[in-house]
């Protein structure tokens, strides 16, 4: 079985490799192909993974180490794949800082996926995502594509226009919410223990847990009435216990940016750096130090000791010991550097939303790699799973069916929603949800309408559609600000400027 990871030089890729190598879900993968447009990042992550595999073998945790291929050729990476994980970041972390700063300069929220920054991210990403989808359709037509690329909802929706039901989006935030509630109730809600029934509905990063039933009894109202219980739920602490109690639902943590927008902007602007700037520096430092530790950095090249990518290029095969006069990075391996950086990254996630350090139990947890591996295993082996996924409002090819057959009848048939699904060897089946309340439906409709205008702009090159998308986003709601946002992103992003260059 071949797994292709697009964005294979990305920082979180070793998490996927560890899950594969340890057969965390019982699935054996023969080959992992890493693809990235940046050969240096690809070499660094390859080195981390090679060392990770050796460590896992030494510790007796490696069940089946897959053959590793790293390439900058998309067609080579995709050909013959059984599964494709798509996790690309067009423009890198540096582009994210532009997304944030253009919005903040206009007094608007500057965040990766929420607000105008998320629209700018989508605008430059969708053309690349569509090219990826077309390549998969040509070279791996039976593959399942699992999309991590943000903004996951609208990017998955774009890819479905090519791949249909064989592409699905995933996000670990709704699963994290449901697991926190499950811990309090003593049951694995996603797996369906004790007859668990869960109603979670929304768009990616805009969803709500509205009902939890165990053994036929509704349990959510009791949790919402219990301050001690809400104290154990990160989302309730972030957004406010009184609010979630009044709303009658537990929100996805990203609702913080919609419900506390002014506070979020104040905290972001009051910090020394934006999240994007923090990650750009942190990851830049990591990739540089890891390259030095692996014998590929500037100092190694200057001294004539540069090695090939991966552990094979280090004289000792591990990169653990350094000689006199070498930089400090030589004395710690790429894998150890990665682990240190990862913990700092996860601990500071959404820091602007918190008045306290993130709790260890919230930093820990399965993460998106576990969700992806469980999904992949269910599809490959037929072992049933339940998980919250980003899927079409109705199956591909059934868009003309009566609206009553959709998950949410009021929304378009091809709209991608985030809901609980059953998965097995026959595919992915969304479970029914209760009617969506008017307020939630309005938030979902307004956001997806804005995103769809951006999708149209990305596909057609229409500057007018992009202007509409930015102007009508719920956190903008201004044609003048929409125009200034578009001008700012054209100036800051070559990909966006090129998109409209012919118009």
Short mmCIF file of C-alpha atoms in Angstrom, two decimals:
data_model
loop_
_atom_site.label_atom_id
_atom_site.label_comp_id
_atom_site.label_asym_id
_atom_site.label_seq_id
_atom_site.Cartn_x
_atom_site.Cartn_y
_atom_site.Cartn_z
CA UNK A 1 0.00 0.00 0.00
CA UNK A 2 1.30 3.42 -0.98
CA UNK A 3 0.60 6.58 1.01
CA UNK A 4 1.54 9.90 -0.59
CA UNK A 5 1.93 12.99 1.59
CA UNK A 6 1.75 16.29 -0.28
CA UNK A 7 3.46 19.00 1.70
CA UNK A 8 5.87 16.28 2.74
CA UNK A 9 8.43 18.79 4.02
CA UNK A 10 5.85 20.13 6.47
CA UNK A 11 6.65 20.28 10.15
CA UNK A 12 3.94 17.86 11.34
CA UNK A 13 4.67 15.09 8.83
CA UNK A 14 6.75 13.01 11.30
CA UNK A 15 3.59 12.61 13.39
CA UNK A 16 1.99 10.77 10.47
CA UNK A 17 5.11 8.67 9.90
CA UNK A 18 5.19 7.58 13.54
CA UNK A 19 1.54 6.51 13.38
CA UNK A 20 2.30 4.54 10.20
CA UNK A 21 5.53 2.97 11.49
CA UNK A 22 3.98 1.83 14.77
CA UNK A 23 0.86 0.58 12.97
CA UNK A 24 -1.14 2.62 15.46
CA UNK A 25 -4.39 1.53 13.85
CA UNK A 26 -3.27 -1.93 12.75
CA UNK A 27 -2.76 -0.93 9.12
CA UNK A 28 0.47 -1.78 7.28
CA UNK A 29 1.74 0.77 4.77
CA UNK A 30 4.50 -0.42 2.44
CA UNK A 31 5.60 2.90 0.99
CA UNK A 32 5.38 6.55 2.01
CA UNK A 33 6.10 9.10 -0.71
CA UNK A 34 6.84 12.62 0.50
CA UNK A 35 6.33 15.46 -1.98
CA UNK A 36 7.27 19.08 -1.45
CA UNK A 37 8.23 22.00 -3.68
CA UNK A 38 11.03 22.95 -1.25
CA UNK A 39 13.88 20.41 -1.50
CA UNK A 40 15.64 21.69 1.64
CA UNK A 41 12.58 21.28 3.84
CA UNK A 42 11.96 17.90 2.25
CA UNK A 43 15.51 16.79 3.08
CA UNK A 44 15.18 17.98 6.68
CA UNK A 45 11.91 16.17 7.34
CA UNK A 46 13.29 13.06 5.60
CA UNK A 47 16.22 13.15 8.03
CA UNK A 48 13.86 13.48 11.01
CA UNK A 49 11.78 10.55 9.75
CA UNK A 50 14.78 8.33 9.09
CA UNK A 51 16.07 8.93 12.61
CA UNK A 52 12.57 8.47 14.01
CA UNK A 53 12.34 5.08 12.32
CA UNK A 54 15.69 4.00 13.75
CA UNK A 55 14.64 5.11 17.25
CA UNK A 56 11.33 3.31 17.01
CA UNK A 57 13.16 0.13 15.94
CA UNK A 58 15.61 0.44 18.85
CA UNK A 59 12.72 0.89 21.28
CA UNK A 60 10.89 -2.10 19.83
CA UNK A 61 7.95 0.09 18.77
CA UNK A 62 8.39 -0.19 15.01
CA UNK A 63 5.89 -2.67 13.60
CA UNK A 64 6.41 -2.07 9.89
CA UNK A 65 8.76 0.68 8.76
CA UNK A 66 7.58 1.84 5.34
CA UNK A 67 9.92 2.45 2.43
CA UNK A 68 10.47 6.22 2.22
CA UNK A 69 10.61 8.17 -1.04
CA UNK A 70 11.13 11.95 -1.17
CA UNK A 71 10.55 13.86 -4.38
CA UNK A 72 9.77 17.31 -5.75
CA UNK A 73 7.93 15.73 -8.70
CA UNK A 74 4.18 15.70 -8.03
CA UNK A 75 3.43 13.13 -10.71
CA UNK A 76 6.04 10.72 -9.36
CA UNK A 77 4.68 11.11 -5.84
CA UNK A 78 1.05 10.54 -6.79
CA UNK A 79 1.38 7.74 -9.35
CA UNK A 80 -0.05 4.52 -7.99
CA UNK A 81 -1.02 5.95 -4.61
CA UNK A 82 -3.75 4.24 -2.62
CA UNK A 83 -4.15 7.20 -0.28
CA UNK A 84 -3.09 10.83 -0.63
CA UNK A 85 -2.76 13.17 2.33
CA UNK A 86 -2.85 16.74 1.05
CA UNK A 87 -1.33 19.24 3.50
CA UNK A 88 0.16 22.03 1.41
CA UNK A 89 0.80 25.61 2.48
CA UNK A 90 1.11 27.80 -0.61
CA UNK A 91 3.62 30.54 0.12
CA UNK A 92 4.79 28.96 3.36
CA UNK A 93 4.59 30.48 6.84
CA UNK A 94 5.83 33.80 5.43
CA UNK A 95 2.65 34.14 3.35
CA UNK A 96 0.60 33.57 6.49
CA UNK A 97 2.20 36.62 8.07
CA UNK A 98 1.00 38.70 5.11
CA UNK A 99 -2.51 37.27 5.55
CA UNK A 100 -2.46 38.40 9.16
CA UNK A 101 -0.82 41.80 8.82
CA UNK A 102 -2.93 43.09 5.92
CA UNK A 103 -6.10 42.43 7.92
CA UNK A 104 -4.69 43.81 11.18
CA UNK A 105 -3.57 47.01 9.42
CA UNK A 106 -7.25 47.67 8.68
CA UNK A 107 -8.38 46.92 12.22
CA UNK A 108 -9.68 43.48 11.24
CA UNK A 109 -8.95 40.02 12.58
CA UNK A 110 -5.64 38.65 11.34
CA UNK A 111 -5.84 34.86 11.69
CA UNK A 112 -4.86 31.86 9.56
CA UNK A 113 -8.29 30.44 8.67
CA UNK A 114 -10.83 32.83 10.21
CA UNK A 115 -11.67 36.18 8.63
CA UNK A 116 -10.00 37.82 5.64
CA UNK A 117 -6.72 36.03 6.27
CA UNK A 118 -8.47 32.72 5.69
CA UNK A 119 -9.95 34.03 2.44
CA UNK A 120 -6.53 35.16 1.21
CA UNK A 121 -5.15 31.74 2.11
CA UNK A 122 -7.95 30.10 0.10
CA UNK A 123 -7.51 32.42 -2.87
CA UNK A 124 -3.89 31.47 -3.43
CA UNK A 125 -4.38 27.80 -2.45
CA UNK A 126 -7.42 26.71 -4.48
CA UNK A 127 -5.67 26.84 -7.90
CA UNK A 128 -2.92 24.58 -6.51
CA UNK A 129 -5.46 22.26 -4.84
CA UNK A 130 -7.34 21.89 -8.13
CA UNK A 131 -4.14 21.02 -9.99
CA UNK A 132 -3.39 18.42 -7.31
CA UNK A 133 -6.89 17.00 -7.69
CA UNK A 134 -6.55 16.75 -11.48
CA UNK A 135 -3.19 14.99 -11.11
CA UNK A 136 -4.66 12.48 -8.65
CA UNK A 137 -7.63 11.86 -10.96
CA UNK A 138 -5.23 11.09 -13.80
CA UNK A 139 -2.54 9.06 -12.03
CA UNK A 140 -4.30 7.53 -9.02
CA UNK A 141 -8.01 7.51 -9.92
CA UNK A 142 -8.98 4.98 -7.24
CA UNK A 143 -7.06 6.72 -4.44
CA UNK A 144 -8.77 8.28 -1.46
CA UNK A 145 -7.61 11.86 -0.88
CA UNK A 146 -7.66 13.14 2.69
CA UNK A 147 -7.38 16.91 2.77
CA UNK A 148 -5.69 18.71 5.65
CA UNK A 149 -5.01 21.88 3.68
CA UNK A 150 -6.64 24.95 5.23
CA UNK A 151 -9.15 26.47 4.97
CA UNK A 152 -10.22 22.83 4.89
CA UNK A 153 -13.92 23.32 4.14
CA UNK A 154 -13.73 25.40 0.98
CA UNK A 155 -10.54 23.69 -0.25
CA UNK A 156 -12.22 20.29 0.09
CA UNK A 157 -15.28 21.70 -1.69
CA UNK A 158 -13.08 22.80 -4.59
CA UNK A 159 -11.34 19.41 -4.81
CA UNK A 160 -14.71 17.60 -4.79
CA UNK A 161 -15.48 19.24 -8.13
CA UNK A 162 -12.78 16.97 -9.57
CA UNK A 163 -12.60 13.98 -7.23
CA UNK A 164 -16.18 13.72 -5.98
CA UNK A 165 -16.75 11.62 -2.88
CA UNK A 166 -13.19 10.25 -2.97
CA UNK A 167 -11.87 13.39 -1.28
CA UNK A 168 -12.74 14.18 2.32
CA UNK A 169 -11.53 16.90 4.69
CA UNK A 170 -10.45 16.33 8.27
CA UNK A 171 -9.77 18.50 11.29
CA UNK A 172 -8.88 17.41 14.79
CA UNK A 173 -10.65 20.26 16.64
CA UNK A 174 -14.20 18.78 16.65
CA UNK A 175 -12.87 15.36 17.63
CA UNK A 176 -10.94 17.01 20.48
CA UNK A 177 -14.11 18.68 21.73
CA UNK A 178 -16.11 15.44 21.66
CA UNK A 179 -13.30 13.56 23.41
CA UNK A 180 -13.17 16.10 26.23
CA UNK A 181 -16.89 15.66 26.77
CA UNK A 182 -16.49 11.90 26.56
CA UNK A 183 -13.84 11.90 29.29
CA UNK A 184 -16.27 13.63 31.62
CA UNK A 185 -19.02 11.13 30.82
CA UNK A 186 -16.76 8.08 30.94
CA UNK A 187 -17.46 6.93 27.38
CA UNK A 188 -15.87 7.07 23.94
CA UNK A 189 -18.59 9.11 22.27
CA UNK A 190 -17.12 8.96 18.77
CA UNK A 191 -16.85 5.17 18.89
CA UNK A 192 -20.44 4.94 20.09
CA UNK A 193 -19.80 3.36 23.49
CA UNK A 194 -22.90 2.93 25.70
CA UNK A 195 -25.09 3.66 22.73
CA UNK A 196 -23.63 7.15 22.35
CA UNK A 197 -25.33 9.45 19.87
CA UNK A 198 -23.63 12.73 18.99
CA UNK A 199 -24.99 15.68 17.04
CA UNK A 200 -22.17 17.88 15.77
CA UNK A 201 -22.85 20.14 12.78
CA UNK A 202 -21.24 23.09 11.05
CA UNK A 203 -18.56 24.12 8.64
CA UNK A 204 -14.87 23.62 9.25
CA UNK A 205 -13.88 25.85 12.21
CA UNK A 206 -17.52 26.91 12.63
CA UNK A 207 -19.41 24.09 14.31
CA UNK A 208 -21.32 23.10 17.43
CA UNK A 209 -21.84 20.01 19.57
CA UNK A 210 -25.59 20.23 20.15
CA UNK A 211 -26.56 16.88 21.63
CA UNK A 212 -24.93 13.97 23.47
CA UNK A 213 -27.05 10.96 24.32
CA UNK A 214 -25.86 7.98 26.36
CA UNK A 215 -28.06 4.90 26.73
CA UNK A 216 -30.97 6.96 25.43
CA UNK A 217 -30.54 9.84 27.90
CA UNK A 218 -29.59 13.37 26.81
CA UNK A 219 -26.51 14.39 28.83
CA UNK A 220 -25.45 17.75 27.38
CA UNK A 221 -27.82 19.99 29.42
CA UNK A 222 -26.45 18.50 32.64
CA UNK A 223 -22.88 19.27 31.58
CA UNK A 224 -23.76 22.81 30.58
CA UNK A 225 -25.34 23.40 34.00
CA UNK A 226 -22.23 22.16 35.84
CA UNK A 227 -19.45 24.77 36.22
CA UNK A 228 -16.97 22.16 37.41
CA UNK A 229 -17.61 20.08 34.29
CA UNK A 230 -17.30 23.11 31.99
CA UNK A 231 -13.97 23.94 33.62
CA UNK A 232 -12.64 20.68 32.14
CA UNK A 233 -13.77 21.58 28.62
CA UNK A 234 -11.26 23.85 26.88
CA UNK A 235 -13.84 25.33 24.52
CA UNK A 236 -16.08 26.41 27.40
CA UNK A 237 -13.16 28.10 29.16
CA UNK A 238 -12.16 29.92 25.98
CA UNK A 239 -15.58 31.18 24.97
CA UNK A 240 -17.27 31.55 28.34
CA UNK A 241 -19.27 29.19 30.52
CA UNK A 242 -22.26 31.51 30.71
CA UNK A 243 -22.37 31.83 26.93
CA UNK A 244 -22.25 28.10 26.14
CA UNK A 245 -24.91 27.55 28.78
CA UNK A 246 -27.16 30.21 27.24
CA UNK A 247 -26.51 28.92 23.73
CA UNK A 248 -27.32 25.35 24.69
CA UNK A 249 -24.34 23.93 22.78
CA UNK A 250 -20.58 23.50 23.00
CA UNK A 251 -18.84 25.36 20.16
CA UNK A 252 -15.74 24.55 18.18
CA UNK A 253 -12.89 26.53 19.73
CA UNK A 254 -12.60 28.71 16.63
CA UNK A 255 -15.94 30.33 17.49
CA UNK A 256 -13.81 32.41 19.87
CA UNK A 257 -12.83 34.59 16.90
CA UNK A 258 -16.47 35.23 15.96
CA UNK A 259 -17.81 35.77 19.48
CA UNK A 260 -14.85 37.70 20.92
CA UNK A 261 -13.51 39.39 17.80
CA UNK A 262 -12.47 42.70 19.39
CA UNK A 263 -10.71 40.89 22.23
CA UNK A 264 -8.91 38.61 19.78
CA UNK A 265 -7.71 41.58 17.69
CA UNK A 266 -6.53 43.41 20.81
CA UNK A 267 -4.59 40.41 22.04
CA UNK A 268 -3.02 39.71 18.67
CA UNK A 269 -1.96 43.33 18.13
CA UNK A 270 -0.71 43.54 21.73
CA UNK A 271 1.62 40.58 21.27
CA UNK A 272 5.19 40.99 20.05
CA UNK A 273 4.43 38.87 16.97
CA UNK A 274 1.45 37.34 15.22
CA UNK A 275 1.04 33.57 15.26
CA UNK A 276 2.31 33.43 11.70
CA UNK A 277 5.40 35.46 12.56
CA UNK A 278 6.05 33.25 15.57
CA UNK A 279 5.79 30.08 13.47
CA UNK A 280 7.82 31.52 10.59
CA UNK A 281 10.71 32.26 12.96
CA UNK A 282 10.33 29.10 15.02
CA UNK A 283 10.16 26.82 12.01
CA UNK A 284 12.82 28.77 10.15
CA UNK A 285 15.15 28.30 13.13
CA UNK A 286 14.24 24.61 13.30
CA UNK A 287 14.88 23.90 9.63
CA UNK A 288 18.20 25.76 9.75
CA UNK A 289 19.37 24.04 12.95
CA UNK A 290 18.21 20.62 11.75
CA UNK A 291 20.06 21.08 8.46
CA UNK A 292 23.22 21.93 10.40
CA UNK A 293 22.74 18.88 12.63
CA UNK A 294 22.31 16.76 9.53
CA UNK A 295 25.41 18.17 7.86
CA UNK A 296 23.58 20.23 5.24
CA UNK A 297 23.60 23.73 6.68
CA UNK A 298 25.65 26.78 5.61
CA UNK A 299 28.36 26.11 8.20
CA UNK A 300 28.72 22.51 7.12
CA UNK A 301 28.94 23.54 3.46
CA UNK A 302 31.52 26.20 4.28
CA UNK A 303 33.68 23.67 6.12
CA UNK A 304 33.32 21.10 3.35
CA UNK A 305 31.53 18.60 5.58
CA UNK A 306 28.09 18.76 3.98
CA UNK A 307 26.39 15.39 3.76
CA UNK A 308 23.55 13.98 1.75
CA UNK A 309 19.98 14.32 2.94
CA UNK A 310 18.95 12.01 5.76
CA UNK A 311 20.92 10.06 8.35
CA UNK A 312 22.92 8.30 5.65
CA UNK A 313 24.72 11.59 5.00
CA UNK A 314 26.09 11.82 8.58
CA UNK A 315 29.41 10.11 9.34
CA UNK A 316 28.00 8.48 12.49
CA UNK A 317 24.57 7.74 11.00
CA UNK A 318 22.86 9.59 13.86
CA UNK A 319 24.16 13.14 13.93
CA UNK A 320 24.38 13.05 17.72
CA UNK A 321 27.98 14.06 18.43
CA UNK A 322 29.82 17.09 17.22
CA UNK A 323 33.43 18.10 17.16
CA UNK A 324 35.15 21.14 18.60
CA UNK A 325 34.27 24.37 16.85
CA UNK A 326 30.96 23.13 15.45
CA UNK A 327 27.69 24.94 16.17
CA UNK A 328 25.48 23.92 19.10
CA UNK A 329 22.95 22.48 16.65
CA UNK A 330 25.42 19.70 15.83
CA UNK A 331 25.04 18.30 19.33
CA UNK A 332 21.36 17.59 19.10
CA UNK A 333 19.83 15.41 16.43
CA UNK A 334 17.21 16.56 13.89
CA UNK A 335 14.62 14.35 15.64
CA UNK A 336 15.29 15.84 19.07
CA UNK A 337 15.18 19.36 17.63
CA UNK A 338 11.86 18.52 16.04
CA UNK A 339 10.39 17.14 19.25
CA UNK A 340 11.38 20.23 21.24
CA UNK A 341 9.94 22.55 18.63
CA UNK A 342 6.73 20.53 18.34
CA UNK A 343 5.92 20.81 22.04
CA UNK A 344 6.42 24.56 22.03
CA UNK A 345 4.26 24.87 18.91
CA UNK A 346 1.38 22.86 20.37
CA UNK A 347 1.56 24.53 23.79
CA UNK A 348 1.22 28.02 22.26
CA UNK A 349 -1.64 27.12 19.88
CA UNK A 350 -4.36 29.83 19.90
CA UNK A 351 -2.45 31.60 22.68
CA UNK A 352 -4.35 34.85 22.04
CA UNK A 353 -7.54 33.18 23.26
CA UNK A 354 -6.18 32.17 26.67
CA UNK A 355 -5.39 33.87 29.96
CA UNK A 356 -3.43 30.82 31.10
CA UNK A 357 -0.96 28.32 29.71
CA UNK A 358 -2.55 25.51 27.76
CA UNK A 359 -3.22 22.47 29.93
CA UNK A 360 -1.16 19.37 29.23
CA UNK A 361 -4.23 17.19 28.63
CA UNK A 362 -5.32 19.64 25.94
CA UNK A 363 -1.86 19.73 24.32
CA UNK A 364 -1.83 15.93 24.23
CA UNK A 365 -4.32 13.80 22.38
CA UNK A 366 -4.55 12.04 19.07
CA UNK A 367 -4.27 14.99 16.73
CA UNK A 368 -5.06 15.05 13.04
CA UNK A 369 -2.65 12.21 12.23
CA UNK A 370 -4.67 9.79 14.36
CA UNK A 371 -7.94 10.87 12.75
CA UNK A 372 -6.38 10.44 9.30
CA UNK A 373 -4.97 7.00 10.10
CA UNK A 374 -8.27 5.78 11.55
CA UNK A 375 -10.06 7.02 8.43
CA UNK A 376 -7.51 5.39 6.16
CA UNK A 377 -7.70 2.09 8.06
CA UNK A 378 -11.49 1.97 7.95
CA UNK A 379 -11.54 2.57 4.20
CA UNK A 380 -8.74 0.07 3.52
CA UNK A 381 -9.79 -2.77 5.81
CA UNK A 382 -13.53 -2.30 6.20
CA UNK A 383 -13.23 -2.03 9.98
CA UNK A 384 -16.05 0.37 10.95
CA UNK A 385 -15.25 3.75 12.43
CA UNK A 386 -17.18 6.87 13.36
CA UNK A 387 -15.55 10.28 13.05
CA UNK A 388 -16.32 13.90 12.33
CA UNK A 389 -15.37 14.72 8.73
CA UNK A 390 -15.81 17.38 6.06
CA UNK A 391 -18.12 15.87 3.45
CA UNK A 392 -20.60 16.92 0.77
CA UNK A 393 -24.13 17.88 1.79
CA UNK A 394 -25.21 14.98 -0.43
CA UNK A 395 -23.24 12.36 -2.32
CA UNK A 396 -21.51 13.36 -5.56
CA UNK A 397 -23.78 12.82 -8.54
CA UNK A 398 -26.93 13.20 -6.43
CA UNK A 399 -27.03 16.99 -6.44
CA UNK A 400 -30.41 16.95 -8.22
CA UNK A 401 -32.05 14.80 -5.53
CA UNK A 402 -34.75 16.44 -3.35
CA UNK A 403 -33.38 18.91 -0.82
CA UNK A 404 -34.90 16.80 1.96
CA UNK A 405 -32.24 14.14 1.27
CA UNK A 406 -29.38 16.51 2.09
CA UNK A 407 -27.71 16.64 5.50
CA UNK A 408 -28.83 20.26 5.87
CA UNK A 409 -31.67 20.84 3.39
CA UNK A 410 -31.36 24.63 3.48
CA UNK A 411 -27.77 24.61 2.16
CA UNK A 412 -26.57 23.84 -1.40
CA UNK A 413 -26.18 20.20 -2.36
CA UNK A 414 -22.45 20.55 -3.06
CA UNK A 415 -21.69 22.51 0.12
CA UNK A 416 -19.09 20.76 2.31
CA UNK A 417 -20.23 20.34 5.92
CA UNK A 418 -18.53 19.02 9.06
CA UNK A 419 -20.59 16.22 10.64
CA UNK A 420 -20.30 12.82 12.28
CA UNK A 421 -19.88 10.02 9.73
CA UNK A 422 -19.70 6.25 9.61
CA UNK A 423 -16.75 4.88 7.63
CA UNK A 424 -15.96 1.37 6.40
CA UNK A 425 -14.83 -0.41 3.24
CA UNK A 426 -17.90 0.81 1.37
CA UNK A 427 -17.02 4.46 1.92
CA UNK A 428 -18.16 7.38 4.05
CA UNK A 429 -21.77 7.89 5.16
CA UNK A 430 -22.74 11.08 6.99
CA UNK A 431 -25.14 10.53 9.89
CA UNK A 432 -28.33 12.60 10.13
CA UNK A 433 -28.40 15.76 12.23
CA UNK A 434 -31.30 17.62 13.81
CA UNK A 435 -32.61 20.70 11.99
CA UNK A 436 -30.09 23.52 12.21
CA UNK A 437 -31.26 26.55 14.19
CA UNK A 438 -31.72 29.81 12.28
CA UNK A 439 -28.84 31.62 13.97
CA UNK A 440 -26.35 28.87 13.29
CA UNK A 441 -27.67 28.42 9.77
CA UNK A 442 -27.23 32.15 9.16
CA UNK A 443 -23.60 32.07 10.32
CA UNK A 444 -22.87 29.04 8.15
CA UNK A 445 -24.60 30.53 5.10
CA UNK A 446 -22.87 33.90 5.38
CA UNK A 447 -19.42 32.36 5.74
CA UNK A 448 -19.79 29.85 2.92
CA UNK A 449 -21.28 32.48 0.59
CA UNK A 450 -18.18 34.61 1.13
CA UNK A 451 -15.87 31.62 0.62
CA UNK A 452 -17.69 30.58 -2.54
CA UNK A 453 -17.10 34.01 -4.03
CA UNK A 454 -13.40 33.49 -3.33
CA UNK A 455 -13.64 30.03 -4.93
CA UNK A 456 -15.17 31.61 -8.03
CA UNK A 457 -12.37 34.19 -8.11
CA UNK A 458 -9.70 31.49 -7.79
CA UNK A 459 -11.19 29.48 -10.66
CA UNK A 460 -12.13 32.30 -13.05
CA UNK A 461 -9.66 35.04 -12.16
CA UNK A 462 -12.55 37.42 -11.43
CA UNK A 463 -11.35 40.33 -9.34
CA UNK A 464 -14.96 41.37 -8.77
CA UNK A 465 -15.78 37.99 -7.23
CA UNK A 466 -12.77 38.29 -4.92
CA UNK A 467 -13.89 41.79 -3.89
CA UNK A 468 -17.35 40.42 -3.09
CA UNK A 469 -15.85 37.56 -1.09
CA UNK A 470 -13.73 39.82 1.09
CA UNK A 471 -16.49 42.43 1.48
CA UNK A 472 -19.23 40.04 2.56
CA UNK A 473 -17.29 37.97 5.07
CA UNK A 474 -19.12 38.17 8.44
CA UNK A 475 -16.04 39.71 10.09
CA UNK A 476 -15.66 42.38 7.38
CA UNK A 477 -19.13 43.39 6.05
CA UNK A 478 -17.83 46.42 4.15
CA UNK A 479 -17.23 46.97 0.41
CA UNK A 480 -14.62 49.63 1.19
CA UNK A 481 -12.69 47.37 3.57
CA UNK A 482 -13.12 44.52 1.10
CA UNK A 483 -11.51 46.60 -1.63
CA UNK A 484 -8.59 47.59 0.60
CA UNK A 485 -8.09 43.98 1.69
CA UNK A 486 -7.96 42.82 -1.91
CA UNK A 487 -5.47 45.55 -2.81
CA UNK A 488 -3.33 44.64 0.20
CA UNK A 489 -3.26 40.96 -0.63
CA UNK A 490 -2.50 41.63 -4.29
CA UNK A 491 0.48 43.72 -3.18
CA UNK A 492 1.65 41.14 -0.64
CA UNK A 493 1.08 37.87 -2.51
CA UNK A 494 2.58 37.24 -5.97
CA UNK A 495 0.18 34.30 -6.43
CA UNK A 496 -2.87 36.53 -5.96
CA UNK A 497 -1.47 39.32 -8.12
CA UNK A 498 -0.79 36.80 -10.91
CA UNK A 499 -4.32 35.44 -10.63
CA UNK A 500 -5.77 38.80 -11.69
CA UNK A 501 -2.92 39.95 -13.93
CA UNK A 502 -4.91 39.29 -17.10
CA UNK A 503 -7.85 41.40 -15.99
#
